[in-house]
mmCIF file with all atom_site columns, C-alpha atoms in Angstrom:
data_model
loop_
_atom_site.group_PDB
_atom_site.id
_atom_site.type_symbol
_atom_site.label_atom_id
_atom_site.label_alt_id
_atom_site.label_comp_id
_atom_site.label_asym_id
_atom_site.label_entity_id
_atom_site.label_seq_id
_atom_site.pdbx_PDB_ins_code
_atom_site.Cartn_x
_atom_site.Cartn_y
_atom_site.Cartn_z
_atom_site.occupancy
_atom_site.B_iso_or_equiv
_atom_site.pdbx_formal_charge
_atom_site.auth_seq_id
_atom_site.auth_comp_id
_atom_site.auth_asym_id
_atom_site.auth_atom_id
_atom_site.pdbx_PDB_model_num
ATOM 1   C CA . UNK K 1 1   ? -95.055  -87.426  11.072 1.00 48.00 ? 1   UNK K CA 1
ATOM 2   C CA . UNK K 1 2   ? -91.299  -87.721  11.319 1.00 57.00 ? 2   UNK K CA 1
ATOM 3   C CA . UNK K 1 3   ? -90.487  -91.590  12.596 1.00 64.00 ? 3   UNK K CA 1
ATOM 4   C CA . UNK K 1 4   ? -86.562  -90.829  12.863 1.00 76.00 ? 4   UNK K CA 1
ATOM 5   C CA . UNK K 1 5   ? -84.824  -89.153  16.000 1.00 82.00 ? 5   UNK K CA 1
ATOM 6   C CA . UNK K 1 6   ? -84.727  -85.506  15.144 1.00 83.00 ? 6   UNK K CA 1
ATOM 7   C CA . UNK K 1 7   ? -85.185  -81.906  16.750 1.00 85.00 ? 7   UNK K CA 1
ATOM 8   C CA . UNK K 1 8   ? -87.574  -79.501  15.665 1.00 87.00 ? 8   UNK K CA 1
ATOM 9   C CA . UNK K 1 9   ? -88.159  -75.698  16.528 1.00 87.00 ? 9   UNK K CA 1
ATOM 10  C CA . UNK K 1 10  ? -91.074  -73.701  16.962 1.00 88.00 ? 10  UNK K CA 1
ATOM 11  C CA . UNK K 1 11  ? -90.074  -70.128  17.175 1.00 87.00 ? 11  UNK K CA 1
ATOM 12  C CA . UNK K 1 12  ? -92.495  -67.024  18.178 1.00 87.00 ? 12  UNK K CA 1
ATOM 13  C CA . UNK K 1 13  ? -90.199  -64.115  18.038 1.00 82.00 ? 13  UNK K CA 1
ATOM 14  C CA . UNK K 1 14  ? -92.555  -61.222  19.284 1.00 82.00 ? 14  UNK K CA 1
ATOM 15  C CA . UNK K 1 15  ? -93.143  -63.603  22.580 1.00 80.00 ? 15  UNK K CA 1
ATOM 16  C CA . UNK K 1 16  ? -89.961  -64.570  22.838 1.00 79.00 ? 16  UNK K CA 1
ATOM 17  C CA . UNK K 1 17  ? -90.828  -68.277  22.943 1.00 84.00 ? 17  UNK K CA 1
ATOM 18  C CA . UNK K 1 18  ? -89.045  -71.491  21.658 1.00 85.00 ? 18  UNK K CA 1
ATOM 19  C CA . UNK K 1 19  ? -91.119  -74.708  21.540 1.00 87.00 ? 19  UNK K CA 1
ATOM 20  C CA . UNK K 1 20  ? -88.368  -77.769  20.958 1.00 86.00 ? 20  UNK K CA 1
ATOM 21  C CA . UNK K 1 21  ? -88.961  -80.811  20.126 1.00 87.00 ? 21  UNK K CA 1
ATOM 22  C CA . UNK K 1 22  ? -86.265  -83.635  20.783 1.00 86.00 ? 22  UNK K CA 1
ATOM 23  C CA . UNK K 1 23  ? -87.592  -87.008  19.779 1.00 85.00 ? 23  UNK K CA 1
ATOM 24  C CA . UNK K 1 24  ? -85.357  -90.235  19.614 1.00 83.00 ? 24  UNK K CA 1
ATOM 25  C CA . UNK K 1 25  ? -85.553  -93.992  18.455 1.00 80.00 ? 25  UNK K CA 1
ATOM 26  C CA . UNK K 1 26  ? -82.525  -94.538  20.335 1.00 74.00 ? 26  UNK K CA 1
ATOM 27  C CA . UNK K 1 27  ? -82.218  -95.943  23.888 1.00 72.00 ? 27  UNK K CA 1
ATOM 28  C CA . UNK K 1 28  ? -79.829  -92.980  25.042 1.00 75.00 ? 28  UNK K CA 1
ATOM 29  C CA . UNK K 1 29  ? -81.386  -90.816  28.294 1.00 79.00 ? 29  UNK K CA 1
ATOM 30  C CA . UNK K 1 30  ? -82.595  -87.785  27.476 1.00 83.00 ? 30  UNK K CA 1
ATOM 31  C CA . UNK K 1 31  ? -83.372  -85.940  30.906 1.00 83.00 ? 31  UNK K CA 1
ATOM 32  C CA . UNK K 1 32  ? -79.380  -85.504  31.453 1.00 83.00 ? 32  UNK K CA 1
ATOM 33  C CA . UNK K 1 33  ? -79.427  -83.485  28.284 1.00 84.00 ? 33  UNK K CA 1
ATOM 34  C CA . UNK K 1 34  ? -81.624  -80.625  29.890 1.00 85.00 ? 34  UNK K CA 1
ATOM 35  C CA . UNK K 1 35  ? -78.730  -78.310  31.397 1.00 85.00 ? 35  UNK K CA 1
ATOM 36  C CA . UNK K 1 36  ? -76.767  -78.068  27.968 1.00 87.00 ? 36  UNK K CA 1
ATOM 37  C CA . UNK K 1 37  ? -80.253  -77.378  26.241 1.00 86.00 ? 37  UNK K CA 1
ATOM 38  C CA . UNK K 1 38  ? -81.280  -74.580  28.858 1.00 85.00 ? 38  UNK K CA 1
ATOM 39  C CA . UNK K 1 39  ? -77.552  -73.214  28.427 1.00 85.00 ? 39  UNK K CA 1
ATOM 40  C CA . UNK K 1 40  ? -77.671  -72.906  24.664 1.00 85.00 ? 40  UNK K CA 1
ATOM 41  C CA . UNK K 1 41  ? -81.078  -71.746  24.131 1.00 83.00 ? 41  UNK K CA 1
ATOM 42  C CA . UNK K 1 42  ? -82.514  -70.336  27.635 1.00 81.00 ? 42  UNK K CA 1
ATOM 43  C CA . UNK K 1 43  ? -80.994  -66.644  26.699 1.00 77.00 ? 43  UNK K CA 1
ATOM 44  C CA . UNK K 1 44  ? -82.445  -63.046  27.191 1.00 75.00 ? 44  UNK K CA 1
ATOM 45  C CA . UNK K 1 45  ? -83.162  -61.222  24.629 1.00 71.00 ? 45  UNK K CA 1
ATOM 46  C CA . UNK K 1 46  ? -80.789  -58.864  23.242 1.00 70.00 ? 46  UNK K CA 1
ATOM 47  C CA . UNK K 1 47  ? -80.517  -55.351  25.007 1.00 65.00 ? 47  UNK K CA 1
ATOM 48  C CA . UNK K 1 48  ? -83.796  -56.064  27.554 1.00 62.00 ? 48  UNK K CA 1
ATOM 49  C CA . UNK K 1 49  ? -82.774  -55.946  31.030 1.00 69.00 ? 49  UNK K CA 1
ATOM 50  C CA . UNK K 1 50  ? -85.660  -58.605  31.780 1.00 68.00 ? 50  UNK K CA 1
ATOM 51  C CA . UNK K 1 51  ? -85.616  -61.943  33.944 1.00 71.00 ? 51  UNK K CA 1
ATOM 52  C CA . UNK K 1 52  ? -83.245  -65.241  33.346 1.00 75.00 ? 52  UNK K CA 1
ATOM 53  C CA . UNK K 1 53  ? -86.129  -67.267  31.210 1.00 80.00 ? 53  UNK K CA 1
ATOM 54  C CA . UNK K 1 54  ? -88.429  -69.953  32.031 1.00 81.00 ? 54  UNK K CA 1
ATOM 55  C CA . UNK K 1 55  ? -87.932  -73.204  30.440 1.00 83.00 ? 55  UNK K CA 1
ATOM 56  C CA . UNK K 1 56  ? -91.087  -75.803  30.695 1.00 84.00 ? 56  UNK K CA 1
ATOM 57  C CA . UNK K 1 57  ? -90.540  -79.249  29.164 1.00 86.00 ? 57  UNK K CA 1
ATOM 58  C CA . UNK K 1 58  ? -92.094  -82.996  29.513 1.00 86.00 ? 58  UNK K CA 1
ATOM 59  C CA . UNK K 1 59  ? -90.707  -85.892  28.439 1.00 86.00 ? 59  UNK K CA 1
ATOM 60  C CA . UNK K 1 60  ? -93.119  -88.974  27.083 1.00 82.00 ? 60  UNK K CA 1
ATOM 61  C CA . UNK K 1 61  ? -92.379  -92.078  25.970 1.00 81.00 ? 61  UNK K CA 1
ATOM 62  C CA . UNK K 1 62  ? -93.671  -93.085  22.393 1.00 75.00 ? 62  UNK K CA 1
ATOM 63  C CA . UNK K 1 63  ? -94.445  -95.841  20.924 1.00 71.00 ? 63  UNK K CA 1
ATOM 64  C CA . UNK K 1 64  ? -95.746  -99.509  21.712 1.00 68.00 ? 64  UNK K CA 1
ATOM 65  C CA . UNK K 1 65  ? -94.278  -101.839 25.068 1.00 73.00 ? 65  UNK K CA 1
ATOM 66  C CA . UNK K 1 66  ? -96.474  -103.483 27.389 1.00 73.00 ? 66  UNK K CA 1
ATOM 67  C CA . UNK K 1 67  ? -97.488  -106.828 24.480 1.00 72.00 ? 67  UNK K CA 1
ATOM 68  C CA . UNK K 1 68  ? -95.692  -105.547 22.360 1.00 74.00 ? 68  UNK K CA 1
ATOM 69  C CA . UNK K 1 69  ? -91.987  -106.177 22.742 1.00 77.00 ? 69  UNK K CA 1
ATOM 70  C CA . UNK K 1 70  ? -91.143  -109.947 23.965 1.00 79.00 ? 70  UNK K CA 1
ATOM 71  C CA . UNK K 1 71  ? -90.441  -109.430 27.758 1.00 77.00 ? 71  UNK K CA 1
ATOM 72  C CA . UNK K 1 72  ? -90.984  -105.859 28.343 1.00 77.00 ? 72  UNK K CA 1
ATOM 73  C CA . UNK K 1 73  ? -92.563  -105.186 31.479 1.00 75.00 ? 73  UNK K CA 1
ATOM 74  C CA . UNK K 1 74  ? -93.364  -101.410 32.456 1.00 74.00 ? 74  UNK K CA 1
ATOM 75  C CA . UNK K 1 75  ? -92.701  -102.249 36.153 1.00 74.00 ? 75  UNK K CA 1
ATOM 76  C CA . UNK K 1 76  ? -88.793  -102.680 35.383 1.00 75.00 ? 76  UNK K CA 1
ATOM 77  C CA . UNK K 1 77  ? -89.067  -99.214  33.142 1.00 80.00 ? 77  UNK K CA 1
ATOM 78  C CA . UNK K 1 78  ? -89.062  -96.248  35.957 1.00 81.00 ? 78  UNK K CA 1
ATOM 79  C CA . UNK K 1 79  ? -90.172  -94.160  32.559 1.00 82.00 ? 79  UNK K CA 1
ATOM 80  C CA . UNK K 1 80  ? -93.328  -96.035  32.322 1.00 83.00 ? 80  UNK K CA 1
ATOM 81  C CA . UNK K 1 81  ? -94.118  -95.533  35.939 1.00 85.00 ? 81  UNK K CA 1
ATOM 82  C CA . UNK K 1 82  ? -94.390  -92.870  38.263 1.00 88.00 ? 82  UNK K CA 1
ATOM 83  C CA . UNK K 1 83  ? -91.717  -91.108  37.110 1.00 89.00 ? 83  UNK K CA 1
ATOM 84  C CA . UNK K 1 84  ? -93.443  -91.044  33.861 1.00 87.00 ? 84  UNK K CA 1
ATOM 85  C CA . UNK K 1 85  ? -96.533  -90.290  34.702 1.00 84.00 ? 85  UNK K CA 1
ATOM 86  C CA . UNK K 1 86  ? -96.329  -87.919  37.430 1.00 86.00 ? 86  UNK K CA 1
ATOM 87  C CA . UNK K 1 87  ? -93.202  -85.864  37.033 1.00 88.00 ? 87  UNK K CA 1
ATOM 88  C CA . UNK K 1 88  ? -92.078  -86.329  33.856 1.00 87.00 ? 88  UNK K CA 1
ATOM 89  C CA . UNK K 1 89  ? -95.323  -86.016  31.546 1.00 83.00 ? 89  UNK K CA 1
ATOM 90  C CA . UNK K 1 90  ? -96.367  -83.023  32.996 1.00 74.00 ? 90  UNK K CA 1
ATOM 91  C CA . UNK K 1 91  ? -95.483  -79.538  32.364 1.00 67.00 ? 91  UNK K CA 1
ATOM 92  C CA . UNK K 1 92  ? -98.963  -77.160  31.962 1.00 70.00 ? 92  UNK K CA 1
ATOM 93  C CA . UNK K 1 93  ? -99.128  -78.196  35.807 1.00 79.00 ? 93  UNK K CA 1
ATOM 94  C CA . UNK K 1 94  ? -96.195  -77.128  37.400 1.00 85.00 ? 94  UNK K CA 1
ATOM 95  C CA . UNK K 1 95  ? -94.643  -73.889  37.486 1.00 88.00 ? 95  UNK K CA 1
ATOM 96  C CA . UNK K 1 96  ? -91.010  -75.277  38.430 1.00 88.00 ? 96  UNK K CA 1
ATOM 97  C CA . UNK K 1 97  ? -89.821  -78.805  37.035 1.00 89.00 ? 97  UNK K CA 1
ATOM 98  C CA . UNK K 1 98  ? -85.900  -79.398  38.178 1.00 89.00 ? 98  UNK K CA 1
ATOM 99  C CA . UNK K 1 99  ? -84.386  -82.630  38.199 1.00 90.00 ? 99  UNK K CA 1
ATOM 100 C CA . UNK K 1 100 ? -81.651  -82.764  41.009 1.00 90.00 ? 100 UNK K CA 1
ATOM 101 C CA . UNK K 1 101 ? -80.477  -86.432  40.885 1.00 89.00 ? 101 UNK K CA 1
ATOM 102 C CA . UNK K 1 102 ? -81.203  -88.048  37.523 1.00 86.00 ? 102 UNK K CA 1
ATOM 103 C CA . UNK K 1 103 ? -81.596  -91.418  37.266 1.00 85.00 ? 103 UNK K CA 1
ATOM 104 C CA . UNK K 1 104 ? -78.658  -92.014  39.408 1.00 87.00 ? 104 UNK K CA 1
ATOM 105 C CA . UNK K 1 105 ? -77.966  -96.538  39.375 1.00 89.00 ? 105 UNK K CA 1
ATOM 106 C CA . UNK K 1 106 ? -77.066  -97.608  43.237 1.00 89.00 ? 106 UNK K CA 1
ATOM 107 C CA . UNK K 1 107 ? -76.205  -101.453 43.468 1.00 90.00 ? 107 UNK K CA 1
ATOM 108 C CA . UNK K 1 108 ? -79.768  -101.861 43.630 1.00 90.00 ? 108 UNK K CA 1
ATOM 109 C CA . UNK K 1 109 ? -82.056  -99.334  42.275 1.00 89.00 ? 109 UNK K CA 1
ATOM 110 C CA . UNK K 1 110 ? -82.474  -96.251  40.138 1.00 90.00 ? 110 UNK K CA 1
ATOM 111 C CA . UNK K 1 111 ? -82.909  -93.111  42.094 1.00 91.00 ? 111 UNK K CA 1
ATOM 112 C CA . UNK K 1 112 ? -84.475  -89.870  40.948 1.00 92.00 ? 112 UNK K CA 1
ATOM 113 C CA . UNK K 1 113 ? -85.158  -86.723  42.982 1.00 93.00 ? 113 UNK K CA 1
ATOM 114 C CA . UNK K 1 114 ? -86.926  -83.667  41.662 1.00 93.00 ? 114 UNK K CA 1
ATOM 115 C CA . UNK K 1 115 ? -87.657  -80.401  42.807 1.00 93.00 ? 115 UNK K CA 1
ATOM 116 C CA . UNK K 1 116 ? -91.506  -79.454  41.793 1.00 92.00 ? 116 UNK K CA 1
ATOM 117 C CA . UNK K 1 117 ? -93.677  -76.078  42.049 1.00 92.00 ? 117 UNK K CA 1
ATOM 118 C CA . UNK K 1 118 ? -97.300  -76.753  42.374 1.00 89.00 ? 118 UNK K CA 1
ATOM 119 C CA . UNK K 1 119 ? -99.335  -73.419  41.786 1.00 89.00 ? 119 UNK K CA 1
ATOM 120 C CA . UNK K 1 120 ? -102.119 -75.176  43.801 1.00 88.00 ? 120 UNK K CA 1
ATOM 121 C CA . UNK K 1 121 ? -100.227 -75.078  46.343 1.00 88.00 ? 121 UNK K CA 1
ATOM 122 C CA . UNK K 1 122 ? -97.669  -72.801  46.268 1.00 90.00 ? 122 UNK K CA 1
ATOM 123 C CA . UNK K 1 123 ? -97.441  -69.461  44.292 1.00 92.00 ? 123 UNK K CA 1
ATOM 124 C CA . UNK K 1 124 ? -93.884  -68.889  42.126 1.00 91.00 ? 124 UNK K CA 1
ATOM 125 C CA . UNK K 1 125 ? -94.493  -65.403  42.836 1.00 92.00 ? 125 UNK K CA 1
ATOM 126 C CA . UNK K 1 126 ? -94.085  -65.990  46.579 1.00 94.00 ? 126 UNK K CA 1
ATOM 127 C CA . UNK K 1 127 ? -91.667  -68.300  45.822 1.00 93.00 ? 127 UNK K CA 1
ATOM 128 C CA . UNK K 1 128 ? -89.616  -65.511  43.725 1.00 91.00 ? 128 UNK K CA 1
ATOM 129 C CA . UNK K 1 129 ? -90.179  -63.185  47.016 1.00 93.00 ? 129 UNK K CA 1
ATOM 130 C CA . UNK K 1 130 ? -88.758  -65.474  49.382 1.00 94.00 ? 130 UNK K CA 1
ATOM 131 C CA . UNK K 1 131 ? -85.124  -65.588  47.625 1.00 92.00 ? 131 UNK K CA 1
ATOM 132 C CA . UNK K 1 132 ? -85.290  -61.663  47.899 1.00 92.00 ? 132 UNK K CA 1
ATOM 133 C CA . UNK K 1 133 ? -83.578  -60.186  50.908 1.00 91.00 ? 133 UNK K CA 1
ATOM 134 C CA . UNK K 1 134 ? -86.256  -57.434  51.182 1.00 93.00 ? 134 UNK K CA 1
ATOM 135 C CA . UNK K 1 135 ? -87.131  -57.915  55.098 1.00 92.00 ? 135 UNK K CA 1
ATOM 136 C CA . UNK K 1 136 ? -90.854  -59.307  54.003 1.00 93.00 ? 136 UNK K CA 1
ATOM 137 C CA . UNK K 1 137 ? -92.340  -62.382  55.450 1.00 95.00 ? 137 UNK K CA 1
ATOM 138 C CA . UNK K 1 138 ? -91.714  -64.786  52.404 1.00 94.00 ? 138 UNK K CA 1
ATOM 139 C CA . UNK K 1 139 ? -88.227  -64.060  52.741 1.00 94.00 ? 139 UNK K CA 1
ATOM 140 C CA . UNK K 1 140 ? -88.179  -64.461  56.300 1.00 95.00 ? 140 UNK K CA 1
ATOM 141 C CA . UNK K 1 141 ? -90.118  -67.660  56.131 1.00 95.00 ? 141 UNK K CA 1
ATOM 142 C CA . UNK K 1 142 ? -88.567  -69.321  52.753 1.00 93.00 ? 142 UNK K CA 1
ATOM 143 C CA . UNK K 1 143 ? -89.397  -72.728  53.906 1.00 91.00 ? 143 UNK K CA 1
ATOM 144 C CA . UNK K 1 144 ? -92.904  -72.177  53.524 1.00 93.00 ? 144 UNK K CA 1
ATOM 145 C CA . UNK K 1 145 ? -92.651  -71.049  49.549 1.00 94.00 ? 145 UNK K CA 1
ATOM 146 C CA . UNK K 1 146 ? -89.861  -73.914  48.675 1.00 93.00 ? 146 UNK K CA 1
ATOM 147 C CA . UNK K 1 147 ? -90.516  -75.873  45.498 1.00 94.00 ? 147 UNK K CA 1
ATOM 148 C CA . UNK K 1 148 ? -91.085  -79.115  47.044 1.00 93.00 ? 148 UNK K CA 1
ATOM 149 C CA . UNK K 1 149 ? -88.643  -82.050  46.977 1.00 93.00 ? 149 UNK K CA 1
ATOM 150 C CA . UNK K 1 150 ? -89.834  -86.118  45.668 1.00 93.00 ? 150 UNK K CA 1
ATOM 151 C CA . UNK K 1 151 ? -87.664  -88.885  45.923 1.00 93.00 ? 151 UNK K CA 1
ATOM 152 C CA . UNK K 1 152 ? -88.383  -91.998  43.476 1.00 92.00 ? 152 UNK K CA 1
ATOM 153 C CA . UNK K 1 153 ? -87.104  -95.319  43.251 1.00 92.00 ? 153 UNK K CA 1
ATOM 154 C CA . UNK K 1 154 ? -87.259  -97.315  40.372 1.00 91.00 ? 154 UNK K CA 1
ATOM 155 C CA . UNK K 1 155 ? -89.579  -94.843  39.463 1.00 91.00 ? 155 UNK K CA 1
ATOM 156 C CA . UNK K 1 156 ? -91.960  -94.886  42.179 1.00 91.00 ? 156 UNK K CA 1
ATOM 157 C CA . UNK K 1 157 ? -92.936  -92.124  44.292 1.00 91.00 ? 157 UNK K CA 1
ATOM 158 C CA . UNK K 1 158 ? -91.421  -92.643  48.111 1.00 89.00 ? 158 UNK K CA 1
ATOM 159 C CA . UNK K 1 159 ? -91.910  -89.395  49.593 1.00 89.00 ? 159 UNK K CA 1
ATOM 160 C CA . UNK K 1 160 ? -91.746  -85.839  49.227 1.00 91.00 ? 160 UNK K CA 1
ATOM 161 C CA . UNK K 1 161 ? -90.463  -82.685  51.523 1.00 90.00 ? 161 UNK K CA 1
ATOM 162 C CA . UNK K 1 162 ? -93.969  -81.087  51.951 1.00 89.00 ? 162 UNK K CA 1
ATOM 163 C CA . UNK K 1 163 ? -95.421  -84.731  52.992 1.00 86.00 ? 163 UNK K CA 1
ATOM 164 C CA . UNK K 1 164 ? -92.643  -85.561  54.660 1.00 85.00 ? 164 UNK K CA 1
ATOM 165 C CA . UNK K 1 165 ? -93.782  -84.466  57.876 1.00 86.00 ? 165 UNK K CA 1
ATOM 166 C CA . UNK K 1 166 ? -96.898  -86.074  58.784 1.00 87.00 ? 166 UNK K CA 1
ATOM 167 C CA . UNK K 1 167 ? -96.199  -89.176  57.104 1.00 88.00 ? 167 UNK K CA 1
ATOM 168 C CA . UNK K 1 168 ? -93.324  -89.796  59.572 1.00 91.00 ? 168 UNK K CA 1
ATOM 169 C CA . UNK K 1 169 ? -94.952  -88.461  62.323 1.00 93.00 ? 169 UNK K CA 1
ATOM 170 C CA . UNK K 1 170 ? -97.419  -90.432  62.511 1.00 93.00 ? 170 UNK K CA 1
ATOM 171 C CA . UNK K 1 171 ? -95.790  -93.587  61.796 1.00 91.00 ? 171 UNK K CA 1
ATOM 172 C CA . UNK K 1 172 ? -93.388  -93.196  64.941 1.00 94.00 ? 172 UNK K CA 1
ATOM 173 C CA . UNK K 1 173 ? -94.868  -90.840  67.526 1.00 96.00 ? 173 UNK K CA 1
ATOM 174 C CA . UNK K 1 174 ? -98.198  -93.026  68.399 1.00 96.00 ? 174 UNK K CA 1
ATOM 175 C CA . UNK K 1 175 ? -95.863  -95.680  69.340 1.00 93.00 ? 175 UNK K CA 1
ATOM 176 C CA . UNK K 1 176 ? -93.241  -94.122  70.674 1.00 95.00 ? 176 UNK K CA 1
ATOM 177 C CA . UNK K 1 177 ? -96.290  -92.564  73.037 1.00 95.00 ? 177 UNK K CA 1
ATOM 178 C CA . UNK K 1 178 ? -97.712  -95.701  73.648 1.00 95.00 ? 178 UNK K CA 1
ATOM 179 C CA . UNK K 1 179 ? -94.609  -97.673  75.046 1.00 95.00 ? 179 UNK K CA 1
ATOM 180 C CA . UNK K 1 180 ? -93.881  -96.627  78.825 1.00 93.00 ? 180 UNK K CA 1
ATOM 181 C CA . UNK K 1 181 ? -90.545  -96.109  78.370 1.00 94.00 ? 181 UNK K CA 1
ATOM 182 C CA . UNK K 1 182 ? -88.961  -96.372  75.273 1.00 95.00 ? 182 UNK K CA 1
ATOM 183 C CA . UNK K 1 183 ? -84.964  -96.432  75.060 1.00 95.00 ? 183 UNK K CA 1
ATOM 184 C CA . UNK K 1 184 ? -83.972  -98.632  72.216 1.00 96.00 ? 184 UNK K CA 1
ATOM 185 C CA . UNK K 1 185 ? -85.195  -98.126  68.796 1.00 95.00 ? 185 UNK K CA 1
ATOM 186 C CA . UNK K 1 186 ? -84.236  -100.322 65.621 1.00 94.00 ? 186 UNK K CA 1
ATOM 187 C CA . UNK K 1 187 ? -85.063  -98.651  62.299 1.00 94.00 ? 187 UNK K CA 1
ATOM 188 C CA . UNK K 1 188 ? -85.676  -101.549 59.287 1.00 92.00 ? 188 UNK K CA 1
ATOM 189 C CA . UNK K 1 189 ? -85.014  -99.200  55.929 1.00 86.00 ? 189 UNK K CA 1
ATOM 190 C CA . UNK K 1 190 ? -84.494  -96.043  57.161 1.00 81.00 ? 190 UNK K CA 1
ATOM 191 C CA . UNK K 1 191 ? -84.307  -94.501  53.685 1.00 81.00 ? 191 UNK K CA 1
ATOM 192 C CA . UNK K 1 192 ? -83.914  -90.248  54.043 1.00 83.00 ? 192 UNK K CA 1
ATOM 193 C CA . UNK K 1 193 ? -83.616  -90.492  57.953 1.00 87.00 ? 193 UNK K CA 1
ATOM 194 C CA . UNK K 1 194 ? -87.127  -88.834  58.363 1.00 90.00 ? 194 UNK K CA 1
ATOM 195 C CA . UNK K 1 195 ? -88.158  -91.725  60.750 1.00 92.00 ? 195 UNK K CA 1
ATOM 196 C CA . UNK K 1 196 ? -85.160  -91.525  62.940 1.00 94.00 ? 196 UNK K CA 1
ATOM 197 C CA . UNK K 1 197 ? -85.578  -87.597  62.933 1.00 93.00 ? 197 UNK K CA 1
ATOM 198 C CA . UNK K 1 198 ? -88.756  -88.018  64.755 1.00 94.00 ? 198 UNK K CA 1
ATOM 199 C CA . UNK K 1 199 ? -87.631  -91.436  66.521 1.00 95.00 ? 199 UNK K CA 1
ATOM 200 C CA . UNK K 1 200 ? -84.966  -88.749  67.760 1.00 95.00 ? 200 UNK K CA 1
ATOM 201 C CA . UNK K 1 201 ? -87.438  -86.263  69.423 1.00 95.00 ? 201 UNK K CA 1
ATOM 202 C CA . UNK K 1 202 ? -88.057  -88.296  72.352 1.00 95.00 ? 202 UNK K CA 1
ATOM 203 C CA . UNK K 1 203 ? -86.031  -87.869  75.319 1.00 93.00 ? 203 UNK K CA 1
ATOM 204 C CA . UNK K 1 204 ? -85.975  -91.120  76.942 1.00 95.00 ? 204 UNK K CA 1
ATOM 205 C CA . UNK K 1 205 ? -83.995  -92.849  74.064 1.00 94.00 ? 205 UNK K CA 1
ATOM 206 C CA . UNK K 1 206 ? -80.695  -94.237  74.350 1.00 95.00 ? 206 UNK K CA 1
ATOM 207 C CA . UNK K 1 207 ? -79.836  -95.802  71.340 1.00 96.00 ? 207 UNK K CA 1
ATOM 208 C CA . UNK K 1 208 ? -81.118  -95.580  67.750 1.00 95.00 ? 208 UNK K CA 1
ATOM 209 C CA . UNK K 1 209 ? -79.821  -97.845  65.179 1.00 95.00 ? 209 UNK K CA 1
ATOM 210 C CA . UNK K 1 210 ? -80.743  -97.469  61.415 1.00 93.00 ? 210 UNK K CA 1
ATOM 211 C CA . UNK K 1 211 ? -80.412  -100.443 58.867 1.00 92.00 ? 211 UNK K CA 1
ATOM 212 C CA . UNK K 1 212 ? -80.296  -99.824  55.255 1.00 90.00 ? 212 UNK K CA 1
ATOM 213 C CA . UNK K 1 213 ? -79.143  -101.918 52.496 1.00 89.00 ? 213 UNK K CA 1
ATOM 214 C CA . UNK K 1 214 ? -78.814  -99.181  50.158 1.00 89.00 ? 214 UNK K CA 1
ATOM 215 C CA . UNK K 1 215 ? -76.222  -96.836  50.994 1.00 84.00 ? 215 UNK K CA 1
ATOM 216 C CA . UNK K 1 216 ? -76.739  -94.694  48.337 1.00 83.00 ? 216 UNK K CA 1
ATOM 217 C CA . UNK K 1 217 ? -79.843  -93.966  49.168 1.00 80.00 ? 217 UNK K CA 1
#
């Protein structure tokens, strides 16, 4: 077992597959590193008119923490938590894995949003279909085949597009029903704007005010 950062290649030719391994003792990120790596070694083969390929990674962190290293707790490492566990140790699982804001630092927290493709619940197939401009019902319905969208902070899972929806619905409508007539609403850490989205579907309001302390959120 090698114990110093290195990469290593796997190569089956007659599949065209590459298996890389990137493995560091350093504390440099490597997640940001993905878009060079997919440049220089996601290629076609030569002379095949075939699809763009498919590059499936997971990223793991090695070695001993939690007891192990004088004040390390896993809850201030968004690697060790969700993040960790749920988006970025998995890859058999998920058919699309796409990290659109990368551990981006706001005055307060870490945010990370990725775009994920569950086959058990959505197809890539259908997903493929829907970019098409072919006149069939995946492409006239792409929201139903998107990859869907999670947004973490400090690691932790907040919410997610496909979720979104009931989540937020029924946090506001029951009250929003229940109140007689409801015209001023004050939103304490709006976050996405989900909750002020639905807040906003009622037709009595007059004012809507959202308050959040992290504006890059």
């Amino acid at each position: 077992v090698l114990l110093e950062s290195h990469v290593a290649f796997h190569t089956w030719p007659t599949e065209g597959v590459i298996a890389m391994d990137l493995f560091t003792c350093g504390s440099g990120k490597l997640i940001p590193t993905l878009p060079s790596i997919q440049q220089l070694f996601g290629v076609k083969a030569a002379g095949e008119d075939s699809d763009d390929p498919m590059m499936l990674w997971s990223h793991k962190l090695r070695g001993f923490r939690e007891g192990f290293v004088p004040g390390y707790s896993f809850d201030l490492n968004p690697l060790d938590s969700d993040l960790g566990a749920e988006i970025l140790g998995s890859h058999n699982d998920v058919d699309i894995k796409n990290p659109i804001v990368s551990a981006s630092e706001t005055d307060y927290q870490t945010v990370d949003i990725y775009e994920i493709l569950d086959p058990a619940s959505r197809k890539l197939s259908d997903y493929y279909k829907s970019l098409e401009d072919d006149g069939s019902y995946e492409s006239l319905h792409p929201e139903f085949y998107a990859p869907d969208l999670i947004l973490l902070l400090d690691g932790r899972i907040q919410s997610s597009l496909h979720g979104d929806a009931p989540y937020h619905e029924s946090i506001v409508h029951p009250a929003m029903i229940t109140h007689p007539n409801p015209k001023r609403v004050a939103v304490i850490g709006g976050g996405e704007g989900a909750t002020v989205r639905e807040i906003l579907k009622h037709s009595t309001l007059e004012k809507v005010v959202m308050i959040e302390i992290d504006e890059g959120v």
